[in-house]
Coordinates of C-alpha atoms in Angstrom, one line a residue:
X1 CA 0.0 0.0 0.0
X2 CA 1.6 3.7 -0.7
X3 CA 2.0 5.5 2.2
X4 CA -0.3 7.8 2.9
X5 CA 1.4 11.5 4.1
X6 CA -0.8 13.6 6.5
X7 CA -0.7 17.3 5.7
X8 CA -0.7 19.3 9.0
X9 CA -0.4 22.7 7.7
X10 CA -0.4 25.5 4.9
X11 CA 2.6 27.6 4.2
X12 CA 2.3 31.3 5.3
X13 CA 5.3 33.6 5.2
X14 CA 4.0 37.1 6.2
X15 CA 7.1 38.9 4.6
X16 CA 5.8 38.0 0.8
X17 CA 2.2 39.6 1.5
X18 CA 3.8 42.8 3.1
X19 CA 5.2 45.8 2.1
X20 CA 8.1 47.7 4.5
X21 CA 5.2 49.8 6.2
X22 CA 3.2 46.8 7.3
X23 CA 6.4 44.6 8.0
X24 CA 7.3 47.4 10.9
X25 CA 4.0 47.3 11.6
X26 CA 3.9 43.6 12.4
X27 CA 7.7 43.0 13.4
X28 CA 7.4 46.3 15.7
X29 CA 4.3 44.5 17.5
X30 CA 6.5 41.2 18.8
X31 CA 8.3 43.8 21.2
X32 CA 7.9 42.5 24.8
X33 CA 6.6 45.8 25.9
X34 CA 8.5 45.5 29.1
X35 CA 9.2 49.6 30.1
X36 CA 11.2 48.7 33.2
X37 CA 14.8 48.8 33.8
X38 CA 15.5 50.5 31.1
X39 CA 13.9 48.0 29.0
X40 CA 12.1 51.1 26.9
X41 CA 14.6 52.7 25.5
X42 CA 16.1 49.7 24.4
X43 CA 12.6 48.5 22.6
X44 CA 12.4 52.5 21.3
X45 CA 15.9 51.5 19.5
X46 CA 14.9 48.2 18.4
X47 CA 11.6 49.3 16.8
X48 CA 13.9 52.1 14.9
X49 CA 16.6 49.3 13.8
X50 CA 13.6 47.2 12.6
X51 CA 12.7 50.9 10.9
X52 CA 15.4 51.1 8.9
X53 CA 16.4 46.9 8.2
X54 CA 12.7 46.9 6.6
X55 CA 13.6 49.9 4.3
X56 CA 16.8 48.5 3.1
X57 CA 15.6 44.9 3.0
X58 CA 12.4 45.6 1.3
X59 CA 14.0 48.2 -1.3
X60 CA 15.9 45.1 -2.4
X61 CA 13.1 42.6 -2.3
X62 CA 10.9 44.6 -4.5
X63 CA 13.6 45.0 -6.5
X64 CA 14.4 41.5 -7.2
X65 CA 17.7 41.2 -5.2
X66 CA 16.4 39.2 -2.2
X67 CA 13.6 36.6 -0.9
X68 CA 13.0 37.5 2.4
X69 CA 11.4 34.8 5.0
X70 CA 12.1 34.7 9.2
X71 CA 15.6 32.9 8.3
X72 CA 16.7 35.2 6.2
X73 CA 15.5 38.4 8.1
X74 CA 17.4 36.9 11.4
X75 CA 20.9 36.5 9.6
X76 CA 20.3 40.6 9.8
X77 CA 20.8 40.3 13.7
X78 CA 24.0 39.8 13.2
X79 CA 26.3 43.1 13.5
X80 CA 28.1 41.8 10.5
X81 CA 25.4 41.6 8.1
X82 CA 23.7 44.3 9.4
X83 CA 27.2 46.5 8.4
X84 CA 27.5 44.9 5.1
X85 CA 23.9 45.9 4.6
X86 CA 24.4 49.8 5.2
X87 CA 27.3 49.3 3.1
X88 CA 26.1 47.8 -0.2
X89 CA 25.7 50.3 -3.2
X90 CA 22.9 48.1 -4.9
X91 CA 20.7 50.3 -2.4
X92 CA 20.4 53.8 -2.2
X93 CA 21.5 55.8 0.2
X94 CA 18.1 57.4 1.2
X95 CA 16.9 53.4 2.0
X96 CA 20.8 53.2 3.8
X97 CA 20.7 56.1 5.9
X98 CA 18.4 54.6 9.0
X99 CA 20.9 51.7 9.2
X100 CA 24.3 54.1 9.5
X101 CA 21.9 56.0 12.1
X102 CA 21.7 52.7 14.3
X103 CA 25.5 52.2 13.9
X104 CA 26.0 55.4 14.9
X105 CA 24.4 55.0 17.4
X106 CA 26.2 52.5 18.9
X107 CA 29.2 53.9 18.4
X108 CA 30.2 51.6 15.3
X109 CA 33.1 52.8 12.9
X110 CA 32.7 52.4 9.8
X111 CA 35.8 51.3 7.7
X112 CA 37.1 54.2 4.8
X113 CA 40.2 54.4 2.7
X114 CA 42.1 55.8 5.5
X115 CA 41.3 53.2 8.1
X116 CA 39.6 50.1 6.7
X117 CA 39.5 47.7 9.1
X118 CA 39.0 50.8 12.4
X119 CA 39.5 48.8 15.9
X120 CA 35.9 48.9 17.2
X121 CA 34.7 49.7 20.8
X122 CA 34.2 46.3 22.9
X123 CA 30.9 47.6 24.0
X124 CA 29.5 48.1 20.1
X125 CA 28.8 44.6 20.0
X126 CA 27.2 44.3 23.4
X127 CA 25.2 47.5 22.4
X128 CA 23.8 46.0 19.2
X129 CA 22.6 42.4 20.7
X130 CA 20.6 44.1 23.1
X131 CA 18.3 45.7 20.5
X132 CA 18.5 42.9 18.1
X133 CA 17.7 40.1 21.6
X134 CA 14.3 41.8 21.8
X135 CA 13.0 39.6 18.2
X136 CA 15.7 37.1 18.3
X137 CA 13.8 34.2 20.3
X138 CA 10.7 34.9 18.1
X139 CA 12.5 34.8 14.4
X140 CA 14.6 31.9 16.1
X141 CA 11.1 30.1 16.3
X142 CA 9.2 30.7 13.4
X143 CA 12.7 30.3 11.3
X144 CA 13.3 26.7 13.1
X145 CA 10.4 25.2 14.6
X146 CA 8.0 26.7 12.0
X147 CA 10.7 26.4 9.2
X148 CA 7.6 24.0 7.3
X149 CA 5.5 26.9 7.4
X150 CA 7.1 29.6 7.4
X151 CA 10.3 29.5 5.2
X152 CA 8.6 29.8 1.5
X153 CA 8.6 32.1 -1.0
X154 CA 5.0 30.3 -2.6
X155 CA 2.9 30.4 0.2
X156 CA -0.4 29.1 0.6
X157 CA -1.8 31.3 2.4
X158 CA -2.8 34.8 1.8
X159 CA -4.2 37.5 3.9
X160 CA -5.1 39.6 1.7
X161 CA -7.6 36.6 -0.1
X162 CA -8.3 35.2 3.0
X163 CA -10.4 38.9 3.8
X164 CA -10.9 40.2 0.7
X165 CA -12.5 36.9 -0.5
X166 CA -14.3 35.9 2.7
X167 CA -12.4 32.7 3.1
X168 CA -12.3 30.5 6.6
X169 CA -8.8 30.1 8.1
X170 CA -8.0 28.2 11.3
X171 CA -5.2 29.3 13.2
X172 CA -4.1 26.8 16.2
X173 CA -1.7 29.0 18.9
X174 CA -0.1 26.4 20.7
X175 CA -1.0 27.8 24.2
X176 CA 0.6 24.4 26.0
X177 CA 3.6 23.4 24.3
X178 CA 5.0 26.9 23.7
X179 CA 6.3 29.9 26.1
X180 CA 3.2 32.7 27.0
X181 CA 5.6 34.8 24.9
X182 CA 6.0 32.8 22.1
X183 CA 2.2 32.3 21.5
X184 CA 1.8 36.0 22.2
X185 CA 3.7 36.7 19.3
X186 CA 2.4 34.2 16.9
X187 CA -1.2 35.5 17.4
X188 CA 0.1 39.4 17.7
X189 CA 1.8 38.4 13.8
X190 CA -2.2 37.6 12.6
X191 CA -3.8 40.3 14.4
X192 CA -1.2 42.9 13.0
X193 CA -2.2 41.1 9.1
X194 CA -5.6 41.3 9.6
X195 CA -5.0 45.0 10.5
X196 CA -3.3 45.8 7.1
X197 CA -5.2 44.3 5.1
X198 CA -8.3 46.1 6.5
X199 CA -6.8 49.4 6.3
X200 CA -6.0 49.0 3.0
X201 CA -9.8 47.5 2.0
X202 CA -11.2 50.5 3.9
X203 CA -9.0 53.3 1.7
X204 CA -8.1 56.4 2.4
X205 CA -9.7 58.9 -0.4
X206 CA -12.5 61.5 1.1
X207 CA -12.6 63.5 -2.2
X208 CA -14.3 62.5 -6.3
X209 CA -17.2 61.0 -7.6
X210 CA -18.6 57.7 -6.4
X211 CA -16.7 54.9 -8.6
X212 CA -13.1 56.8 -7.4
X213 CA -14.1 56.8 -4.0
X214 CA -16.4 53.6 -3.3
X215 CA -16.7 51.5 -6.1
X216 CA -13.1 51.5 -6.4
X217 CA -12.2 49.4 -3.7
X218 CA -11.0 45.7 -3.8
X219 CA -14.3 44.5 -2.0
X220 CA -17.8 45.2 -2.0
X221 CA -19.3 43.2 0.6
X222 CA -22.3 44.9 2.2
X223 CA -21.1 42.9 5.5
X224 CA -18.3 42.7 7.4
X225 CA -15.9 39.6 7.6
X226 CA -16.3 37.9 11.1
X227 CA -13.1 37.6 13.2
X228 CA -13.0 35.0 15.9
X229 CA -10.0 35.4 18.2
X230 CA -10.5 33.0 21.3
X231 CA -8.5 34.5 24.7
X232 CA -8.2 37.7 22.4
X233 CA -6.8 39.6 25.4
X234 CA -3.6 37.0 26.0
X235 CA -2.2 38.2 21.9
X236 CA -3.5 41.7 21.6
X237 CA -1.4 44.0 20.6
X238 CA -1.9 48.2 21.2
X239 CA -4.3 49.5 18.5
X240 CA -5.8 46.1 18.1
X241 CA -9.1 47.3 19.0
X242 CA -9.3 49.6 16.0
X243 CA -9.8 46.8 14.0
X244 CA -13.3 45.7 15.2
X245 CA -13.9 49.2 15.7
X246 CA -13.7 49.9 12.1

């Protein structure tokens, strides 16, 4: 008899149904949120590095330089691809500058002419790891664990045809086997979707004539789609409740 192989999920890689405005919207909502110690100014600095990786990383994937998916976006956590990033003249400067911001901020030397390999401060390093630490546990997840859904390029799912066409999709958070963190962050990722693609259905044009301004937009559904997010309040991220608002 063949063997019969049990399918127990769909591909979904958030980065190929994103551009870099939603992507900081979705990778900026895994912070921790923890404002003590210190710990807020070091999420305000890893929401901007995020900032600026998305610009750079997404000029080049919508340019047809790079596939982007959770492995490849962690590889960025490393200082040295991060430097070889703000240094590479495929992208331009205006999608560079946010990531020679960051190393500046950290005190990071950049190598010239003069001085190409400049001896860098010990705490640069030290410096950098703590803003990239905030996402690193989450990416290592969803690039590892969730490597079968997650590391594609063809998805199956969309979130932009799961709303605008009304489908049903199931979403399992594994509330027991996983950290309250990690399951925070896997239903914060479909919460912060959802949100995008809403905005974007909704529009933003007041002014014109009613097929600019109406019948324009990508659905016409004289209902809304119904959400269903069991233990909503264990995932939500700030802003969420715009989204049944709207």
């Amino acid at each position: 008899d063949a063997k019969t192989v049990e399918r127990i999920t769909h591909k979904f890689n958030f980065f190929v149904d994103s551009n870099a405005d939603e992507a900081n919207s979705i990778v900026g909502g895994l912070l921790p949120n923890d404002s003590s110690s210190g710990g807020g100014l070091w999420e305000s600095r890893a929401a901007t590095g995020v900032e600026s990786l998305n610009k750079a990383l997404y000029y080049l994937k919508d340019n047809g330089y790079l596939e982007i998916d959770p492995d490849t976006y962690r590889s960025y956590f490393s200082l040295d691809e991060f430097v070889e990033l703000a240094m590479n003249e495929d992208i331009p400067k205006p999608y560079r500058a946010g990531l020679h911001m960051v190393l500046s901020s950290i005190n990071y030397k950049l190598p010239t002419s003069d001085e190409p390999n400049p001896k860098q401060n010990p705490a640069t390093e030290e410096q950098f790891q703590y803003i990239t630490m905030q996402y690193t546990a989450t990416f290592n997840t969803l690039a590892e664990e969730y490597s079968h859904i997650t590391v594609s390029q063809v998805p199956d799912i969309s979130i932009t045809d799961v709303v605008l066409r009304r489908r049903i999709l199931l979403v399992l958070l594994p509330s027991l086997a996983k950290s309250e963190q990690s399951v925070r962050n896997l239903g914060r990722i479909m919460i912060a979707m959802t949100r995008n693609v809403s905005s974007k259905a909704i529009g933003g044009k007041v002014e014109g004539n009613i097929e600019s301004t109406i019948e324009s937009k990508p659905t016409a559904a004289i209902s809304s789609y119904g959400l269903i997010f069991d233990e909503f309040g264990a995932y939500a991220t700030k802003g969420a409740s715009t989204l049944p608002a709207k």
